[in-house]
Coordinates of C-alpha atoms in Angstrom, one line a residue:
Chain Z
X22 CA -21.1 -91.2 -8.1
X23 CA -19.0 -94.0 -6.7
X24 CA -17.9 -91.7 -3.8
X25 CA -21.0 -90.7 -3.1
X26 CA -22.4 -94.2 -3.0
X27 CA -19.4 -94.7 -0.7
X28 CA -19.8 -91.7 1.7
X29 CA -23.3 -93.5 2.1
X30 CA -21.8 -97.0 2.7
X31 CA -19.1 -95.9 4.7
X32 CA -20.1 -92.9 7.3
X33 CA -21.9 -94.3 10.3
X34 CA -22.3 -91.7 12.8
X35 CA -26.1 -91.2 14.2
X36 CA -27.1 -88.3 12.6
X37 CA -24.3 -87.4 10.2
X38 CA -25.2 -90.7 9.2
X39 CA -28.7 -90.3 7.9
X40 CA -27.5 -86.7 6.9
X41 CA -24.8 -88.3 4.5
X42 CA -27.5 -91.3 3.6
X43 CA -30.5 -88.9 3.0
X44 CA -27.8 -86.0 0.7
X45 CA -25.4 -89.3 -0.9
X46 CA -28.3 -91.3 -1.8
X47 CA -30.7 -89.5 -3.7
X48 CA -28.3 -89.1 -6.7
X49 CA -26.7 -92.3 -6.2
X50 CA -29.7 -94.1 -6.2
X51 CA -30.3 -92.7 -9.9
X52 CA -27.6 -93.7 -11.4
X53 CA -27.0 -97.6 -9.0
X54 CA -31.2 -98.5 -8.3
X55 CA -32.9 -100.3 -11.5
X56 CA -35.2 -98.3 -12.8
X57 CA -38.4 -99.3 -11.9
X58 CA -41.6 -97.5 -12.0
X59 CA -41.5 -94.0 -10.8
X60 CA -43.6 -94.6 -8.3
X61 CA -41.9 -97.2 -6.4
X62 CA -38.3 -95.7 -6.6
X63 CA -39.6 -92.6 -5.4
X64 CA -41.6 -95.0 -2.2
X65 CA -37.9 -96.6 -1.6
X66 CA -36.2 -93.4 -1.3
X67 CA -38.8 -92.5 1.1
X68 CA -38.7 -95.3 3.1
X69 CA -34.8 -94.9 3.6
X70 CA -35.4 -91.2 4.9
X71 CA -38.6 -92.1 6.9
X72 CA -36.9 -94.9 8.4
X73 CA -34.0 -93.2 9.5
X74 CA -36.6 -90.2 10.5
X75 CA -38.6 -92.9 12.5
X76 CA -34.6 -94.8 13.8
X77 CA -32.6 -92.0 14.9
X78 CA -33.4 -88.5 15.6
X79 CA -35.3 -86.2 13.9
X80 CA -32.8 -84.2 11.9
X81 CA -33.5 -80.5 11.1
X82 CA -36.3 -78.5 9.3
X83 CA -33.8 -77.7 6.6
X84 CA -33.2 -80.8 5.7
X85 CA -36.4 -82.5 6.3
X86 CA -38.3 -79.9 4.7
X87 CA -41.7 -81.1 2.8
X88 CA -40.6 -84.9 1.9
X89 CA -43.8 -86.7 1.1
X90 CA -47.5 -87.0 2.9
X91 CA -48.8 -88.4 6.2
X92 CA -50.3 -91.2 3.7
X93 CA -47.3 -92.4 2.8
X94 CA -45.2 -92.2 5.9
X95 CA -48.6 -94.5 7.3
X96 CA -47.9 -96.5 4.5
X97 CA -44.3 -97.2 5.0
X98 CA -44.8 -97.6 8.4
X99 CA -47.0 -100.4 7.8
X100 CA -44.8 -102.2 5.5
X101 CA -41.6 -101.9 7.5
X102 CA -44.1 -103.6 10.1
X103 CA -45.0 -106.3 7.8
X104 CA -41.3 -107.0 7.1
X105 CA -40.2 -107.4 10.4
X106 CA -42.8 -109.7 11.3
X107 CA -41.9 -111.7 8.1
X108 CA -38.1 -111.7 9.6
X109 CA -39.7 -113.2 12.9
X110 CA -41.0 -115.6 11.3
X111 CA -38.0 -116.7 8.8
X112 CA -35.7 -116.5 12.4
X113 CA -38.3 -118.6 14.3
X114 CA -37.8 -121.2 11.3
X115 CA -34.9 -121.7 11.7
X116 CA -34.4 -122.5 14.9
X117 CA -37.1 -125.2 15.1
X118 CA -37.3 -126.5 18.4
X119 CA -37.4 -130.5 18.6
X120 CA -41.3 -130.4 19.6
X121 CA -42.2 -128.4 16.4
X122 CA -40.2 -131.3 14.3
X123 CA -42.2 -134.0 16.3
X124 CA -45.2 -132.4 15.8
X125 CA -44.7 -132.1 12.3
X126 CA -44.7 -136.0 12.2
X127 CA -47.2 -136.9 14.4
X128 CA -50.4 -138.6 13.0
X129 CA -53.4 -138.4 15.0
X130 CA -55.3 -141.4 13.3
X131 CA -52.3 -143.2 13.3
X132 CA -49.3 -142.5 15.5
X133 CA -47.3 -145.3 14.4
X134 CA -47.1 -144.2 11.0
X135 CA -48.1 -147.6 9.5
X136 CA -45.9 -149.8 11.2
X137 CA -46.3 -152.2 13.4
X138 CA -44.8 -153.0 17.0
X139 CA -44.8 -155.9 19.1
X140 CA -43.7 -155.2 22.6
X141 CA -42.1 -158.3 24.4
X142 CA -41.0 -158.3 28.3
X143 CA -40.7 -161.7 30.8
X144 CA -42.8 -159.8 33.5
X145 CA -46.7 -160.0 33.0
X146 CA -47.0 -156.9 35.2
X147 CA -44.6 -154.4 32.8
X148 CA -46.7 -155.4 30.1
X149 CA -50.0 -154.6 32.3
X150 CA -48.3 -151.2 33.2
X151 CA -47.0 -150.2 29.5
X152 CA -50.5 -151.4 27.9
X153 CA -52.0 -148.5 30.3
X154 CA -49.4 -146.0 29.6
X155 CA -50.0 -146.5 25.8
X156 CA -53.3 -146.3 25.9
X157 CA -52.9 -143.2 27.8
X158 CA -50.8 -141.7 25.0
X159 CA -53.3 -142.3 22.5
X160 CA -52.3 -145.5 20.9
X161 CA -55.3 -147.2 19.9
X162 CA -53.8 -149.8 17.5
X163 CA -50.7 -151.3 16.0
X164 CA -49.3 -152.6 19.2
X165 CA -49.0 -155.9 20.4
X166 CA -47.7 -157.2 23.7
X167 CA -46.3 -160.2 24.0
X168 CA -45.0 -162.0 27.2
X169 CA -41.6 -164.0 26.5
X170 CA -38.0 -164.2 27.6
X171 CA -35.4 -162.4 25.6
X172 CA -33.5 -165.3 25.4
X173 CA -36.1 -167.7 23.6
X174 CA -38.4 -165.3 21.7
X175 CA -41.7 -166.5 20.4
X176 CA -41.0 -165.7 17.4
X177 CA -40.6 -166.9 13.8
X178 CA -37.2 -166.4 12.2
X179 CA -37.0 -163.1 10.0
X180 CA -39.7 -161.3 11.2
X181 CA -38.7 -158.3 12.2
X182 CA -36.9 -155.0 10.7
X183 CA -36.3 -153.5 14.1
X184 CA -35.3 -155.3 17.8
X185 CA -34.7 -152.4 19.9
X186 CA -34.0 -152.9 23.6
X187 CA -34.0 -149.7 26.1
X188 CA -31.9 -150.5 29.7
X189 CA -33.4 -154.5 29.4
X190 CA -30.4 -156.6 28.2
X191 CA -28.2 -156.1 31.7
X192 CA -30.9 -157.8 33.6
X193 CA -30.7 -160.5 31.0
X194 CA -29.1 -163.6 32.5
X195 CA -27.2 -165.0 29.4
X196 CA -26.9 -161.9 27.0
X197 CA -25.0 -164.4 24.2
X198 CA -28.4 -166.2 23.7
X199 CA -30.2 -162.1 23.8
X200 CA -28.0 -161.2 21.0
X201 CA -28.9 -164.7 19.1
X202 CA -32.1 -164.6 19.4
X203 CA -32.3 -161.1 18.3
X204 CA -30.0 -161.9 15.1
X205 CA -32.8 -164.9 14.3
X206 CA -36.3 -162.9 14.5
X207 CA -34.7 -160.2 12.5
X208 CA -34.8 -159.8 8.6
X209 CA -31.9 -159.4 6.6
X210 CA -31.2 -155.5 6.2
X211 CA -33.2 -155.4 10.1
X212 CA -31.1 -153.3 12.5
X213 CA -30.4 -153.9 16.5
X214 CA -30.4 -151.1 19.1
X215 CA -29.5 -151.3 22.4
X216 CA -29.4 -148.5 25.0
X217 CA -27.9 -149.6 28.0
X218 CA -25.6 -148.2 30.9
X219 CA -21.8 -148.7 30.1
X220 CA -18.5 -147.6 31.1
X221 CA -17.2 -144.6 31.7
X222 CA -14.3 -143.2 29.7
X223 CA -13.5 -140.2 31.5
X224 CA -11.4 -140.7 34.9
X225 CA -12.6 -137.3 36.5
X226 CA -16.6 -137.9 36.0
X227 CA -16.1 -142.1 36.5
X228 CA -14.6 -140.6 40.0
X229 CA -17.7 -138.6 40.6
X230 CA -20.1 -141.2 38.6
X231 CA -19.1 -143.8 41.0
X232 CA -19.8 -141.3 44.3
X233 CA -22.7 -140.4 43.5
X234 CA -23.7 -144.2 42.1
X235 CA -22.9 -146.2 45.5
X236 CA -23.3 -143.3 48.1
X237 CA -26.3 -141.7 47.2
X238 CA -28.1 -144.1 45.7
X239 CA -28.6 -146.6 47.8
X240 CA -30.0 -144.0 50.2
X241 CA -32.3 -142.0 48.0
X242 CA -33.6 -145.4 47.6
X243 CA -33.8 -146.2 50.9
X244 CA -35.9 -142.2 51.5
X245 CA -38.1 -142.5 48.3
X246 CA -39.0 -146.3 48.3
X247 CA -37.6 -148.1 51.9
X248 CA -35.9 -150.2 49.1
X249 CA -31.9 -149.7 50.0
X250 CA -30.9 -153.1 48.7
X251 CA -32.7 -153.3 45.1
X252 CA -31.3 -149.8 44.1
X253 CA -27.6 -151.1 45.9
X254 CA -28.0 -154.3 43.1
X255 CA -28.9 -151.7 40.3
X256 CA -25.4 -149.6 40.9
X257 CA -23.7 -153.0 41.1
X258 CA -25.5 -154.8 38.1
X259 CA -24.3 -151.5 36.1
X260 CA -20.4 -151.9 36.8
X261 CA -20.7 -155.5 35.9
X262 CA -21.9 -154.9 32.5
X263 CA -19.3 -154.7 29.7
X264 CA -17.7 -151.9 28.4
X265 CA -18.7 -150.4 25.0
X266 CA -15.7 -152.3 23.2
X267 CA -16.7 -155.5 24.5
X268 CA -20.2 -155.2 23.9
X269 CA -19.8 -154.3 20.4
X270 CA -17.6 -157.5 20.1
X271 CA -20.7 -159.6 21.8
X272 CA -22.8 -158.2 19.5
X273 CA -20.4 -159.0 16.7
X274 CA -19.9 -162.3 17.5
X275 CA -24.1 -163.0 17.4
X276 CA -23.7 -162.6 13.8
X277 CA -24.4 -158.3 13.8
X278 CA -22.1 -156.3 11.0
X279 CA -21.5 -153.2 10.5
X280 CA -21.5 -152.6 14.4
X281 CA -21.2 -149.0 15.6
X282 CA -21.8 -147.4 19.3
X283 CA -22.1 -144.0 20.4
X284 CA -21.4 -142.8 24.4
X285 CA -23.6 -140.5 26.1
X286 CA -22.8 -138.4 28.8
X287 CA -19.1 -139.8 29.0
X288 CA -20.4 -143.2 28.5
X289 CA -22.8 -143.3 31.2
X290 CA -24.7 -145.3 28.8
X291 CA -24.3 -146.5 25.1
X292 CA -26.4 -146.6 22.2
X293 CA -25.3 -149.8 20.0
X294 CA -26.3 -150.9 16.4
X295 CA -25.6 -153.4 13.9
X296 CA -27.4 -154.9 11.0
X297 CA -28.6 -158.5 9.9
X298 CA -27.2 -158.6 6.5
Chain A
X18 CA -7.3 -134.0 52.6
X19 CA -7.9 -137.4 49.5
X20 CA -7.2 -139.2 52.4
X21 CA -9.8 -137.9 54.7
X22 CA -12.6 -138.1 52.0
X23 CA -11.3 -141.5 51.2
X24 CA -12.1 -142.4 55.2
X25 CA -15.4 -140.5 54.7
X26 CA -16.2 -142.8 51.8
X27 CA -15.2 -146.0 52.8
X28 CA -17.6 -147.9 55.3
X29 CA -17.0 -147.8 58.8
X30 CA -16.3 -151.4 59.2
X31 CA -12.8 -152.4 58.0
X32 CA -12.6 -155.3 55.7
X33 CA -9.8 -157.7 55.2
X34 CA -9.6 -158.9 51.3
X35 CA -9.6 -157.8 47.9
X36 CA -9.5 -153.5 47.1
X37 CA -12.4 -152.7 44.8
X38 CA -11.6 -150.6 41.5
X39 CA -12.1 -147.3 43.8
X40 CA -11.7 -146.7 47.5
X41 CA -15.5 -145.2 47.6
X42 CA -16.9 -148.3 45.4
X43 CA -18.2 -151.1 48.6
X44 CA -16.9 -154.1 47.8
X45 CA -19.0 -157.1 46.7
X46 CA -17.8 -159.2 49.9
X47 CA -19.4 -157.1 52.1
X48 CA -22.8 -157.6 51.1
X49 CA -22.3 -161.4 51.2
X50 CA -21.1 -162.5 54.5
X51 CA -17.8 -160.8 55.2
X52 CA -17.9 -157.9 57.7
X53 CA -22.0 -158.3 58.5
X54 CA -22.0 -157.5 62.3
X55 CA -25.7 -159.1 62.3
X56 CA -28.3 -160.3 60.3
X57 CA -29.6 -157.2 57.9
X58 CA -26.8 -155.2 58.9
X59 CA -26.2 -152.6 56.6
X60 CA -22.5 -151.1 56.7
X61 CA -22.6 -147.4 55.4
X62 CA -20.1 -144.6 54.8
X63 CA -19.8 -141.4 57.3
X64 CA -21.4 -139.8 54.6
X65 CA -24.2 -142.5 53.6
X66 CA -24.8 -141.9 56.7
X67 CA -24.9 -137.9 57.1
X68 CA -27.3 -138.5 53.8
X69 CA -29.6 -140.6 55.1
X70 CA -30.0 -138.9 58.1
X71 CA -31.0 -136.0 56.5
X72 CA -33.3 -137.9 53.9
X73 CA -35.2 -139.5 56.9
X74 CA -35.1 -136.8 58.9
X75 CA -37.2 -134.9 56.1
X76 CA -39.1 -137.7 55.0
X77 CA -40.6 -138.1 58.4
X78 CA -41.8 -134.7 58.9
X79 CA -43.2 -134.8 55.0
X80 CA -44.8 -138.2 55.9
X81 CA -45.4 -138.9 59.6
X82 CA -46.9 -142.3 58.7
X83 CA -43.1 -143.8 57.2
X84 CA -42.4 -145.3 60.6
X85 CA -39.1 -147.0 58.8
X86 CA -37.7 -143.5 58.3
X87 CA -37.9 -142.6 61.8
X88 CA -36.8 -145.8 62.7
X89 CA -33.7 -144.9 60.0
X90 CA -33.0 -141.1 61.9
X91 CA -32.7 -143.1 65.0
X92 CA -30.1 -145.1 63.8
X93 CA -27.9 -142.9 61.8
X94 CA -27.8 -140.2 64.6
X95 CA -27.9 -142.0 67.9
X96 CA -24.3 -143.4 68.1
X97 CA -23.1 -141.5 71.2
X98 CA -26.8 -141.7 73.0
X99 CA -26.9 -145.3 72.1
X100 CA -22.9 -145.6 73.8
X101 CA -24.6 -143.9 77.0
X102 CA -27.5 -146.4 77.4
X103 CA -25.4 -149.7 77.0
X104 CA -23.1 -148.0 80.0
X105 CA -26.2 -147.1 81.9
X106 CA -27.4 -150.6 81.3
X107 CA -24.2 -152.4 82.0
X108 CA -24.1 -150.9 85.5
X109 CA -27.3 -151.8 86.9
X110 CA -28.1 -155.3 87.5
X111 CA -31.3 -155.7 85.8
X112 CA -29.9 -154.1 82.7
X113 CA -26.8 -155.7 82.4
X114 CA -28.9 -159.3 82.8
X115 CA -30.7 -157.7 79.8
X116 CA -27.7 -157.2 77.9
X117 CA -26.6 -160.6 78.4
X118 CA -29.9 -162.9 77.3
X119 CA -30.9 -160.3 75.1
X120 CA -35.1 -160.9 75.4
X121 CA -37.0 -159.9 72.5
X122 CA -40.8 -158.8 72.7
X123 CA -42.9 -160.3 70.1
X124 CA -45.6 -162.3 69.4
X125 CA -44.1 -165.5 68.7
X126 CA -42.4 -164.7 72.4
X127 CA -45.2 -164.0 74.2
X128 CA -47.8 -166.2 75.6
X129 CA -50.7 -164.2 74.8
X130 CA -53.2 -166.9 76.8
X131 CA -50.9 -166.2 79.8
X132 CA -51.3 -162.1 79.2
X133 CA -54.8 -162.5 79.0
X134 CA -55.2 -164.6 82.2
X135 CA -53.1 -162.4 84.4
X136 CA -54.9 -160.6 86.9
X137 CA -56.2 -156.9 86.2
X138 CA -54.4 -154.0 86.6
X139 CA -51.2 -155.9 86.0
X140 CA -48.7 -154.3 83.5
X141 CA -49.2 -157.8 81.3
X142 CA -53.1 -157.2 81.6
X143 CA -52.7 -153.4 80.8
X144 CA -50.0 -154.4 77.9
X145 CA -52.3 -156.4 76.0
X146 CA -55.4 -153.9 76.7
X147 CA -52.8 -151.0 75.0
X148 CA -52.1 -153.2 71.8
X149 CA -56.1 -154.4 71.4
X150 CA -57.3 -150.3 72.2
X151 CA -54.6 -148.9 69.6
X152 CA -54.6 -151.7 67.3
X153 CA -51.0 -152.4 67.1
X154 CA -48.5 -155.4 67.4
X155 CA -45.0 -155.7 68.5
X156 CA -44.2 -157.1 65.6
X157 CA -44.2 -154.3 63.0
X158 CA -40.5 -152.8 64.7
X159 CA -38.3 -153.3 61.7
X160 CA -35.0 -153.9 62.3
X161 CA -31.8 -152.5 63.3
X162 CA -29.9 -151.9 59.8
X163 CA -27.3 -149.0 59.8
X164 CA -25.6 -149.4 63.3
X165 CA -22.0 -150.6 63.3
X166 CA -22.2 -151.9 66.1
X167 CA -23.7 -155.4 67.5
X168 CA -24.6 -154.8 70.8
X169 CA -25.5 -151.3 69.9
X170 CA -28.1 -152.5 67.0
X171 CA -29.3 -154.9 70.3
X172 CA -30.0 -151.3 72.4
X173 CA -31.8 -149.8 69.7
X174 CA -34.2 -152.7 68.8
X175 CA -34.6 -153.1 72.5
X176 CA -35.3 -149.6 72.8
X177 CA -37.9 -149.8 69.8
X178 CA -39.9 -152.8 72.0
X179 CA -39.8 -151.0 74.6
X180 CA -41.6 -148.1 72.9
X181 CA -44.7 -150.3 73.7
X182 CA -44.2 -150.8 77.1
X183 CA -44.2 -146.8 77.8
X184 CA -47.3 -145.8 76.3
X185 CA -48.8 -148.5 78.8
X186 CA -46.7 -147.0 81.8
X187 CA -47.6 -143.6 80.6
X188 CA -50.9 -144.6 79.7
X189 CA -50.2 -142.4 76.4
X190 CA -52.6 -143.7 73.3
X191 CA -51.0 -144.1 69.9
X192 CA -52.2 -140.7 68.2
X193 CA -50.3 -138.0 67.4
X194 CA -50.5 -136.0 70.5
X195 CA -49.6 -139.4 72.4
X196 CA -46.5 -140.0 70.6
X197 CA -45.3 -136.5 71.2
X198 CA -45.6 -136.8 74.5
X199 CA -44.1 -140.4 75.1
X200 CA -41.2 -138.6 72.9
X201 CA -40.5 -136.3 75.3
X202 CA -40.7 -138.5 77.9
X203 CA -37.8 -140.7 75.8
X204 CA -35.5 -137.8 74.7
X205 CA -35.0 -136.6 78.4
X206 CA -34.7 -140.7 79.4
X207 CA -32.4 -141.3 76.4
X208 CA -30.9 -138.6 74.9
X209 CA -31.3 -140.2 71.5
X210 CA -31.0 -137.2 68.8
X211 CA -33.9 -138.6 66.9
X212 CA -36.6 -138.3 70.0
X213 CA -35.2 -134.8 70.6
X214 CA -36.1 -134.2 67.1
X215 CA -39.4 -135.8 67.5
X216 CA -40.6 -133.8 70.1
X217 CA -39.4 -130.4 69.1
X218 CA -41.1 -130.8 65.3
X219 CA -43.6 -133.4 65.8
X220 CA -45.8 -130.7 67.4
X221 CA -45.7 -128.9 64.2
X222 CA -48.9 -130.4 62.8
X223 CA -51.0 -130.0 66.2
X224 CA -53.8 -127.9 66.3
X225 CA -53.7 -124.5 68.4
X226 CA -55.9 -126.0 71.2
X227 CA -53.7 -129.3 71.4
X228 CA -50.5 -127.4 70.8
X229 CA -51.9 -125.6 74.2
X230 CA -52.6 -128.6 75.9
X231 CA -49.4 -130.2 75.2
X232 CA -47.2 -127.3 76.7
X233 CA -49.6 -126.4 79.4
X234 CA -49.7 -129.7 80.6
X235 CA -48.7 -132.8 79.0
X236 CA -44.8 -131.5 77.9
X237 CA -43.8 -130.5 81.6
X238 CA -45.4 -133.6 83.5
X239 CA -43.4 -136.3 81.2
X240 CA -40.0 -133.8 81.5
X241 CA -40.5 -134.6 85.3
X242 CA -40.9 -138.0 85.1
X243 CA -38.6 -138.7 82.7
X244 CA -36.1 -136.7 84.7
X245 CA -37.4 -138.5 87.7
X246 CA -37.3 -142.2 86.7
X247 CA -34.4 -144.4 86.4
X248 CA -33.4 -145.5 82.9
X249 CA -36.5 -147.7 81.8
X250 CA -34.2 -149.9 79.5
X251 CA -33.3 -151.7 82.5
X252 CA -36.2 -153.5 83.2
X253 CA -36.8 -157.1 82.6
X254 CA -40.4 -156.7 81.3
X255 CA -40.7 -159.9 80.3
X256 CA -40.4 -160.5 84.2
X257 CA -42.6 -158.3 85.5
X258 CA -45.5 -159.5 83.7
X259 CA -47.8 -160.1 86.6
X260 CA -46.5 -156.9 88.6
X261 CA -49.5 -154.4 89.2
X262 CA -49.4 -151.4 86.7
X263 CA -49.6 -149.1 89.6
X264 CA -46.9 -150.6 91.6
X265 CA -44.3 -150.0 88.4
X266 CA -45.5 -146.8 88.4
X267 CA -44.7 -146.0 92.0
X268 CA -41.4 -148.0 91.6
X269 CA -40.6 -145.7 88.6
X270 CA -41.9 -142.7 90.3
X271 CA -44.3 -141.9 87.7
X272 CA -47.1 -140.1 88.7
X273 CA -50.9 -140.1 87.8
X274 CA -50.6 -139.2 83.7
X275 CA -52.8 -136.1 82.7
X276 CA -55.8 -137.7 80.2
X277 CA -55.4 -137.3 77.0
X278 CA -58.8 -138.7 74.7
X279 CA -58.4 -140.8 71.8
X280 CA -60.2 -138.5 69.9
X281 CA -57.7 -139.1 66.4
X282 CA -55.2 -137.5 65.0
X283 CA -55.5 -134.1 67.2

């Protein structure tokens, strides 16, 4: 038995193959297949030789000779249907892509989830244009917008769980007093982000990163918006900015602990945190 | 080979001081005061400039309305034509006087009551009549920004100003079909890459029957006279106020321009 259960496992050549499966199997499968009803050994067996009747090519009369109905060849055909699309499905699962996840989450009534957000900027017309663009998006309520300067927030102390800031803090004259303030209006467990342009740590792509910053900038600039000097103060405002280290030592020094930063592409810009505690 | 792509890089102007962290980074100096060859000079890289050359050049044909990007071709191309006119102007009298007070037209230097009272049919008379028909000022010519060189940027703005002055000579008005043709009339006068551009693709968004009328007619008779007349950068406009339109024309050797209506955009 165990060399015929191994001629089966073992021989894979087209039609020897399902020769060797279809001749090895049957006994094997007596002795090796739990013994269920009679009925559904007898459908597995003939799925294996339909199968490899439907997969590969027909074999000969001989050996095909009178092996079940046109019933149950419909009917196996049908299953083996039915469990590919179940595979499809289990594969799809698997690899989710990040808008399925999103979806997942996403609350029509209430997008925010049951938080609340207060959006703070110094310019009255940001605030105009992120109002629309929220509205736009479907956010009906749970936002508030606030106009104030990062570096004297009208807030109360320990307010807030999370102070995230997204490409703001460079333009920030005094980012010390930024940091502070953000250490004051947050509670104790709250946690600071900051996503802002940093340095980069690789000497190849800061080469190139620097190119493309202060020659092609400035001009696209110049094409798209007849503005050469604002974007020329952007590439410039970006090198002045510290480097992740020292930025995570700023932040540090406001009172932050457990600091951590991550780089993206090469450090192009940084993603830091740190916690009130 | 670094070092030729180091020379592309860097901007054309050399400056004295401090090296920044790369060769290709400008340095902060420049931008404040040290190596500014005039006010709103811009200096820019070979390359700065090869990219904004071609950024205007197809922003103008996507947008024929962004006057500052065919104002920006103009300068990043016309180095060499812009060498030829300052020689051209240097050896004639009236040009090289130019050169030397450097007269800007605009509408703090005008006296428009003067204009106005001039007699009729003179080119002051006619100038004003141009600006009030078309609806345009002298003062919307932005200014010279990417040439590296002084008296150059001076040609180019004069140039610019004088823009004005030729639709009134050719009696061209300020639509499309206008503009193509005072082009012409400049590229053959000047040379400047960016009116030889102008002319060849501005007639890209002409309709079949203008398209006609421009080759037929209105191309050929401003190739003659722009062959014909001496450089017309070297007149003292702003001297010649109360001459009779006619009488520059003859002096010019410009002959009776074709019509064209002001029916719009063509």
């Amino acid at each position: 038995m165990a060399t015929h259960r191994s001629c089966a496992l073992w021989s894979c050549c087209g039609r020897r193959w399902s020769r060797v499966m279809r001749c090895c199997r049957l006994p094997g499968f007596r002795s090796s297949w739990p013994r269920g009803p009679l009925g559904a050994r007898h459908l597995s067996q003939e799925k294996q030789a339909t199968e490899t009747h439907f997969g590969f090519e027909t074999v000969s009369d001989k050996e095909k000779g009178g092996k079940g109905d046109i019933a149950f060849r419909f009917l196996n055909y049908v299953r083996a249907q039915h469990k590919r699309k179940q595979k499809k499905q289990l594969r799809a699962q698997q690899n989710v892509s990040w808008e399925e996840i999103a979806k997942k989450y996403h609350n029509e009534e209430d997008p925010l989830g049951g938080s609340r957000v207060v959006v703070c900027d110094i310019n009255k017309e940001m605030l105009k244009i992120g109002k629309q663009k929220a509205r736009a998006q479907g956010h009906k309520a749970g936002l508030a917008w606030v106009l104030g300067d990062a570096e004297e927030l009208p807030f109360d102390d320990d307010k807030f769980d999370v102070y995230s800031i997204a490409f703001g803090i460079r333009n920030v004259t005094h980012i010390d007093q930024a940091l502070q303030e953000a250490h004051r209006v947050l509670k104790p467990g709250g946690r600071f982000l900051c996503l802002e342009f940093s340095q980069v740590n690789n000497p190849l792509i800061s080469r190139l990163y620097d190119l493309y910053s202060f020659q092609v900038i400035p001009v696209l600039g110049e094409v798209i918006a007849g503005d050469w000097k604002s974007y020329q103060y952007l590439v410039e405002s970006i090198r002045q900015f510290p480097s992740q280290e020292e930025f995570k030592e700023m932040i540090e020094d406001a009172g932050f602990e457990k600091v951590t930063y991550e780089s993206l592409t090469s450090g192009i810009v940084a993603i830091h945190s740190g916690f009130k505690l | 080979m670094a070092t030729l792509l180091r020379s592309a890089l860097r901007p054309l102007r050399p400056l004295g001081g401090r090296r920044g962290p790369a060769a290709d980074v400008p340095l902060r100096g420049v931008r404040h005061g040290a190596g500014l060859l005039y006010p709103g000079h811009i200096p820019t890289s070979p390359l700065q400039k090869a990219l904004l050359a071609a950024g205007s050049a197809g922003m103008s044909l996507y947008n024929p309305y962004r006057h500052d990007m065919v104002a920006v071709l103009g300068e990043t191309t016309g180095h060499r034509a812009l060498k030829g006119l300052r020689d051209q102007m240097r050896k004639d009298p009236e040009g090289a006087e130019i050169l030397q007070e450097r007269p800007r037209i605009s509408l703090s230097t005008l006296d428009l009551d003067k204009l106005r009272s001039l007699p009729e049919g003179s080119l002051g008379q006619e100038y004003l009549r141009f600006l009030d028909v078309n609806r345009v000022s002298p003062d919307t010519r932005a200014p010279t920004r990417f040439v590296d060189d002084e008296e150059l940027a001076y040609v180019i703005q004069r140039y610019r100003e004088v823009h004005d002055m030729l639709h009134t000579l050719l009696g061209m008005p300020t639509n499309i079909l206008g503009e193509i043709v005072v082009k012409w009339f400049e590229a053959v006068q000047t040379g400047l890459p960016m009116c030889i551009l102008g002319a060849l693709f501005g007639p890209i968004r002409l309709s079949a029957q203008s398209l006609q009328v421009l080759v037929s007619e209105l191309i050929p008779w401003a190739v003659q006279n722009g062959r014909r007349a001496p450089c017309v950068l070297n007149l003292y406009y702003e001297r010649r106020w109360e001459q009779p339109l006619l009488a520059l024309r003859e002096e010019l050797g410009i002959t009776e321009p074709p019509t064209v209506h002001v029916r719009g955009p063509a």
